[in-house]
Coordinates of C-alpha atoms and ligand atoms in Angstrom, one line a residue:
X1 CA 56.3 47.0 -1.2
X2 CA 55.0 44.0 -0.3
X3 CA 53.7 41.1 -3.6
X4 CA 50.4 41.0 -4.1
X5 CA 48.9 37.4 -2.9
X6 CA 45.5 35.8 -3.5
X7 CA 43.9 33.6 -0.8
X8 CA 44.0 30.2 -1.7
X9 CA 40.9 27.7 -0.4
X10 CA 40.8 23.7 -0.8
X11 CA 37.6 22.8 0.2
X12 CA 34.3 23.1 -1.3
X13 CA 32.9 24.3 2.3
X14 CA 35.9 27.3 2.4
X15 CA 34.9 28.1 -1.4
X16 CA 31.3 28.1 -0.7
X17 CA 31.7 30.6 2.7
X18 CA 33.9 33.3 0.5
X19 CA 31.4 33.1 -2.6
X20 CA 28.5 33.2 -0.1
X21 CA 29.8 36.4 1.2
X22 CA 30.4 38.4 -1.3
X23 CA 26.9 37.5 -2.9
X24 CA 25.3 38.0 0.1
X25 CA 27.3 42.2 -0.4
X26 CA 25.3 42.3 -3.6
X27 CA 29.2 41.3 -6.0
X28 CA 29.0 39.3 -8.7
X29 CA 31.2 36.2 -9.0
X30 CA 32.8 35.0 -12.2
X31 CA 34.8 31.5 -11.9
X32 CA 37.5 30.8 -14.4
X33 CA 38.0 27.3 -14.6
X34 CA 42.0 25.8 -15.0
X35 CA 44.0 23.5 -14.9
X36 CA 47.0 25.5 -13.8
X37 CA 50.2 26.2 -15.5
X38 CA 49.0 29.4 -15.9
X39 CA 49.5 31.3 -18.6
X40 CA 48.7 35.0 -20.5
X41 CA 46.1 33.3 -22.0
X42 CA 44.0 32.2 -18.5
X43 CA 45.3 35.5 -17.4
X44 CA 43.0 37.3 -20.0
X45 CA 40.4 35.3 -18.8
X46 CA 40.6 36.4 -15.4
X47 CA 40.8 40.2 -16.5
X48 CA 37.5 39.7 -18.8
X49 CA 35.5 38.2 -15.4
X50 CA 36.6 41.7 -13.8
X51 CA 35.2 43.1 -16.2
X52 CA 31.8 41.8 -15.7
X53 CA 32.2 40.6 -12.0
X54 CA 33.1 42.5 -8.7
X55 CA 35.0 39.3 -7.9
X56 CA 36.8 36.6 -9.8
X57 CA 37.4 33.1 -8.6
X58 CA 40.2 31.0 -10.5
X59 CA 40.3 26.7 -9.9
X60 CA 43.0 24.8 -10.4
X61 CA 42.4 21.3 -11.0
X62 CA 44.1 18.8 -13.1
X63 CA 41.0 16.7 -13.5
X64 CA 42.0 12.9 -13.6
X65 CA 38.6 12.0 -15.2
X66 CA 39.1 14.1 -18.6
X67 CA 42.7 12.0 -19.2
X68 CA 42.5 8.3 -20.9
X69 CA 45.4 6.2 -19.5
X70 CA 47.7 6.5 -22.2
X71 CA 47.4 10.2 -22.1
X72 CA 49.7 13.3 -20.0
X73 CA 48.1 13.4 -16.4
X74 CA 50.9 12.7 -14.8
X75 CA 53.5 14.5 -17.0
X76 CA 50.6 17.7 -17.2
X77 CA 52.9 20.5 -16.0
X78 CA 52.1 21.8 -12.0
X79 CA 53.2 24.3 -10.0
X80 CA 50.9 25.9 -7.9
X81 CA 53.0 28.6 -6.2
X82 CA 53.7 29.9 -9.8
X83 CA 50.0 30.0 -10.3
X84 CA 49.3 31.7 -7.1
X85 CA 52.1 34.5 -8.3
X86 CA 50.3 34.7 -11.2
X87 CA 46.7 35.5 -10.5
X88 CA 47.7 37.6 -7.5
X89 CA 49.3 40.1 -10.5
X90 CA 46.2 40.4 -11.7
X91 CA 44.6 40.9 -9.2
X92 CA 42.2 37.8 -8.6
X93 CA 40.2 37.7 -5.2
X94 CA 40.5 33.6 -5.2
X95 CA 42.3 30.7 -5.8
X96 CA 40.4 27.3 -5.6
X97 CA 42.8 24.6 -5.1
X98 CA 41.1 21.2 -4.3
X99 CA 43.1 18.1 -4.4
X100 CA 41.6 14.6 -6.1
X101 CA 39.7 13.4 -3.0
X102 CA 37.9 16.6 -2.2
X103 CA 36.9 16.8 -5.7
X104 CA 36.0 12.8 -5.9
X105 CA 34.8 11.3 -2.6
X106 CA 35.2 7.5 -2.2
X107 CA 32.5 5.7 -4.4
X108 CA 31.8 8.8 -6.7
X109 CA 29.6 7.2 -9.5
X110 CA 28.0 10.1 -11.7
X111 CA 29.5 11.4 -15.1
X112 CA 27.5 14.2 -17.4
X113 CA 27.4 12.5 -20.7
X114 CA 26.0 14.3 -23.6
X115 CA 25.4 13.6 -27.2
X116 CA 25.9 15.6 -30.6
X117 CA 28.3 19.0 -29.9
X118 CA 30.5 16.7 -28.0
X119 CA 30.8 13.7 -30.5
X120 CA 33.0 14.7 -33.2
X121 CA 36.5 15.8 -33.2
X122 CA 38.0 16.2 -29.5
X123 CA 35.0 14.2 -28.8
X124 CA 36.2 11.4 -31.6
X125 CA 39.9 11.3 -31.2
X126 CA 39.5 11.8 -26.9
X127 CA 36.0 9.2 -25.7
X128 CA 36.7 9.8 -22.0
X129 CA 37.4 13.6 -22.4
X130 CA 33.9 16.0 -22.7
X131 CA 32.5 13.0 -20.2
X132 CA 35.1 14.3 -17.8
X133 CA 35.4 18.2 -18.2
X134 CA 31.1 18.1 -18.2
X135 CA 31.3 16.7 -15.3
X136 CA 33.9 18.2 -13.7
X137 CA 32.5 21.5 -14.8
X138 CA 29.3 21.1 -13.7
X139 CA 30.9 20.1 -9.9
X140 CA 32.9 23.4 -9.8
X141 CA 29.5 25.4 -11.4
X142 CA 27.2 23.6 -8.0
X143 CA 29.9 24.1 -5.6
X144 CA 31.1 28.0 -6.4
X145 CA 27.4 28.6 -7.6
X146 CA 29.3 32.0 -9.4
X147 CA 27.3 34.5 -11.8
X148 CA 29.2 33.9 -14.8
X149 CA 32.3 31.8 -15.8
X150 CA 34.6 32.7 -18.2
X151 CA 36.0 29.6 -20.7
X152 CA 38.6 30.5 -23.7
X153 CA 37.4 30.0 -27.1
X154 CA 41.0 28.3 -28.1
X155 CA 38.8 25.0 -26.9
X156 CA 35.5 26.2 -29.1
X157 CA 34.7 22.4 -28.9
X158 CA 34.6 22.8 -25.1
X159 CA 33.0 25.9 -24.7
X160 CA 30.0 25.0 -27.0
X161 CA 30.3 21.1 -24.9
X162 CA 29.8 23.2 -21.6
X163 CA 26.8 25.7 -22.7
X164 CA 25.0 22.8 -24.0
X165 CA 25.1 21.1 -20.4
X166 CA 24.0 24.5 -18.7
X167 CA 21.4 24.8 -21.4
X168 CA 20.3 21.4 -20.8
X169 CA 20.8 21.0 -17.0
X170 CA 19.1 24.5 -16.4
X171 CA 22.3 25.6 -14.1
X172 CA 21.9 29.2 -13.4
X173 CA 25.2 31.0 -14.5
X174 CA 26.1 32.8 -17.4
X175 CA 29.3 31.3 -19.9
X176 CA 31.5 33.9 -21.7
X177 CA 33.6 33.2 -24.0
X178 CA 36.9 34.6 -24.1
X179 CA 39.6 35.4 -27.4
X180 CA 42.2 33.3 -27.7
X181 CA 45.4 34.8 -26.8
X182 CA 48.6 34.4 -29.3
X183 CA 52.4 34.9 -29.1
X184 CA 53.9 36.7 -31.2
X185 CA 54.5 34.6 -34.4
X186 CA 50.1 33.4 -33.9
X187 CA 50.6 29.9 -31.8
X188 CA 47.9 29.9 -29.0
X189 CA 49.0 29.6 -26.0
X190 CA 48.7 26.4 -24.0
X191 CA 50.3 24.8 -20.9
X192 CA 51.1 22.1 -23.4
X193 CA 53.6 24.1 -25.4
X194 CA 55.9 23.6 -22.6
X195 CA 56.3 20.3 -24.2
X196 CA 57.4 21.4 -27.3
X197 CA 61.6 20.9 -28.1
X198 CA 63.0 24.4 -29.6
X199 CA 62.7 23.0 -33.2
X200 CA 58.9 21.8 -32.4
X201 CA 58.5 25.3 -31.4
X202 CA 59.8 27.0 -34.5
X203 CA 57.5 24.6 -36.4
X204 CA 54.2 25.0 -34.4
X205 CA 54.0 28.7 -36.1
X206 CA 52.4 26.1 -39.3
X207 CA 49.5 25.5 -37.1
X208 CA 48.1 28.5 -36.7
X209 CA 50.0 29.5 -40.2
X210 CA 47.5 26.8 -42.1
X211 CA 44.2 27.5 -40.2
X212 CA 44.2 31.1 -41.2
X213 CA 45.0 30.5 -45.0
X214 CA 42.5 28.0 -44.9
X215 CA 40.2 30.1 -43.2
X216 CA 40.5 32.9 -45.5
X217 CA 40.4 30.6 -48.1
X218 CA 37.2 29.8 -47.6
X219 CA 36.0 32.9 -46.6
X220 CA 36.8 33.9 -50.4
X221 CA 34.3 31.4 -51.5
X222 CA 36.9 28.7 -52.1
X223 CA 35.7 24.8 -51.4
X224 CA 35.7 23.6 -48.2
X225 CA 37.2 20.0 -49.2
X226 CA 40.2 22.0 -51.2
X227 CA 41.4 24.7 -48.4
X228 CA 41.5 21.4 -45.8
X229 CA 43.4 19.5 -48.1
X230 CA 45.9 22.3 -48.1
X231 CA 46.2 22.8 -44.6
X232 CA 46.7 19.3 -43.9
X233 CA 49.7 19.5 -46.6
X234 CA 50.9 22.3 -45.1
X235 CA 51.0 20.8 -41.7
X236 CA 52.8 17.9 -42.9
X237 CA 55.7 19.7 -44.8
X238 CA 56.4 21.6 -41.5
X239 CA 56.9 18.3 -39.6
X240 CA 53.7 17.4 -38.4
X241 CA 53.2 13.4 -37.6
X242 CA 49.9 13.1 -37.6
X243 CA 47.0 15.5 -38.2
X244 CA 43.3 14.5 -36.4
X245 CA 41.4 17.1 -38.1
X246 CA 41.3 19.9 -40.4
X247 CA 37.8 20.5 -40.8
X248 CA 35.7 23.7 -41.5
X249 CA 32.0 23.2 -39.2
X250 CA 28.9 25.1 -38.2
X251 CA 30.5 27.7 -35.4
X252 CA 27.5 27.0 -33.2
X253 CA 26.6 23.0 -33.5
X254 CA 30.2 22.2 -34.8
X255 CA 28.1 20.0 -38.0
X256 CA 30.0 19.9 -41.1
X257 CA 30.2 22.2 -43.5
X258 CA 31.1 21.9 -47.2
X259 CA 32.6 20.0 -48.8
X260 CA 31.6 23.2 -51.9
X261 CA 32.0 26.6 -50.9
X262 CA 29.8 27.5 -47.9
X263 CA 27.1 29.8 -48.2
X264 CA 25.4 32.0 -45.3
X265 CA 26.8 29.2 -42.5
X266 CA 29.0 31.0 -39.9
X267 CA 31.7 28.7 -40.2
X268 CA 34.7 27.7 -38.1
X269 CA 37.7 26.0 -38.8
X270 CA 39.1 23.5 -36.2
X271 CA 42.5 22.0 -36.0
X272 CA 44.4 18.6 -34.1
X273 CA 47.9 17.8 -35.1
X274 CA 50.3 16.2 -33.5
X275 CA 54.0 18.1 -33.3
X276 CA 56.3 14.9 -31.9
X277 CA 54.8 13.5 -28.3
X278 CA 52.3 16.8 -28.1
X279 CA 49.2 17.4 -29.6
X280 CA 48.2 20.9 -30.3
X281 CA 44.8 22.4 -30.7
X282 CA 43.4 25.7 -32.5
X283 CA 40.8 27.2 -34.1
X284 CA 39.1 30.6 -35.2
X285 CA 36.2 32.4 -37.1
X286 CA 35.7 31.4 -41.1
X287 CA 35.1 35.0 -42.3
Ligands
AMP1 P1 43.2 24.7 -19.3 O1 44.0 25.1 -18.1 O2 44.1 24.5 -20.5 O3 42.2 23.6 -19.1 O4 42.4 26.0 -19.7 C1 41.6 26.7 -18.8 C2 40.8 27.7 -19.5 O5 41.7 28.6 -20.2 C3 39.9 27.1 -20.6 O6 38.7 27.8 -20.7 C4 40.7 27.4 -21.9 O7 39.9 27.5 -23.1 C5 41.3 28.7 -21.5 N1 42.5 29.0 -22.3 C6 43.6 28.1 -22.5 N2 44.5 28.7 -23.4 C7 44.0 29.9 -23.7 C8 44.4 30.9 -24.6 N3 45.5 30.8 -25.3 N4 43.6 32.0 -24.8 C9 42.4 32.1 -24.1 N5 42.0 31.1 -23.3 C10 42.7 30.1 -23.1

């Protein structure tokens, strides 16, 4: 038996002939949006777009416009023929590949900026960052023109960042938000654990280990101020350098909640700590 492969396009124009074609069957298209180094966690993306589409469409793009210059672009781990394995498993219909130019023509001048959602934490400790995935986002959304795309809730921030700019730029697609999927000890997965030394590994179990005691913490009427206080304590003792943020927010405009017990808000805790060189990034449901 032969492995499974997916096609793999690079141009907008090859994208926009294959997505054209199965609309114009009557399929739905759901795009799932990457940056490659693939992982269980963009995997479960992919499945839930077959679950609501007749056809899924994975990009990979490490997007030069969301990384400031001090930050990973060029160490951001690649490797496209992995990737390609990957979604053929599951069974994707498409693999959009573009390299930089294709993506940003000579003299490319426009970024989606947006205000509020995207201002406080990923927003505060990254400037350049929601400017770039916006925009890049709303390129891949005009050029696949899909029914729905699937985004994972482990980057709440971005997901609420990218239904405010459909909302607001009246682009016709759908967003879903996807679970975050775990190993086995509760760290999210991310193409950035790869980073992580063995010992950084063993430790990262803290991150997620702290959110959820804060989280229930809260959810059992405890102050917001106190249950944050503890998490960042707790990420410290484990090894942590540096923590960003700990902070307990509205789960739909991300304003903060607290610093008292919260009452009637559907809350959501959001996390940024740095383990050594890597910076690691979780949240989940308050309640
Ligand atoms: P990335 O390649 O890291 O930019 O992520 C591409 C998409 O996969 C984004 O919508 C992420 O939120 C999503 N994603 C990344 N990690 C996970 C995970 N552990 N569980 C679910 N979705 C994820």
């Amino acid at each position: 038996m032969t492995a499974p492969t997916v096609k793999i396009v690079r141009t907008v124009a090859e994208l926009r002939a294959q997505v054209g074609a199965w609309k114009a069957a009557g399929e739905r298209v759901a795009l799932i949006p990457t940056m490659g180094a693939l992982h269980e966690g963009h995997l479960s993306l992919v499945r839930l777009g077959q679950k609501r589409a007749r056809r899924t469409v994975a990009s990979v793009f490490v997007n030069p416009r969301q990384f400031a210059p001090h930050e990973d672009f060029d160490a951001y781990p690649r490797g496209e023929a992995r990737d390609a394995e990957l979604l053929a498993s599951v069974g994707c219909d498409l693999m959009f590949a573009p390299d930089v130019a294709e993506m940003y023509a000579p003299g490319f001048s426009t970024t989606v900026n947006l205000t509020g959602v995207s201002e406080p934490l990923e927003g505060a400790a990254r400037p350049l960052f929601f400017g770039g995935v916006a925009t890049v986002v709303t390129k891949l959304l005009n050029q696949a023109q899909p029914d729905l795309a699937v985004f994972g809730e482990k980057d709440y921030q971005q997901l609420q960042v990218i239904k405010r700019v459909v909302r607001d730029l009246d682009i016709p697609v759908e967003i879903v938000g996807a679970p975050t999927a775990r190993a086995d000890d509760g760290l999210a997965l991310s193409s950035r654990n790869a980073y992580l030394s063995p010992e950084e590994r063993a430790a990262a179990v803290a991150l997620p280990d702290a959110m959820k005691a804060a989280a229930k913490a809260v959810a059992e009427g405890g102050r917001v101020d106190e249950a944050e206080a503890r998490a960042v304590a707790a990420l410290t003792a484990a090894g942590f350098r540096q923590v960003d943020y700990v902070d307990v927010r509205d789960a739909d405009d991300l304003s903060r909640l607290g610093p008292g017990p919260i009452t009637g808000a559907k809350g959501r805790i959001l996390v940024a700590a740095w383990l050594g060189k890597t910076r690691l990034i979780d949240n989940m449901a308050v309640g």
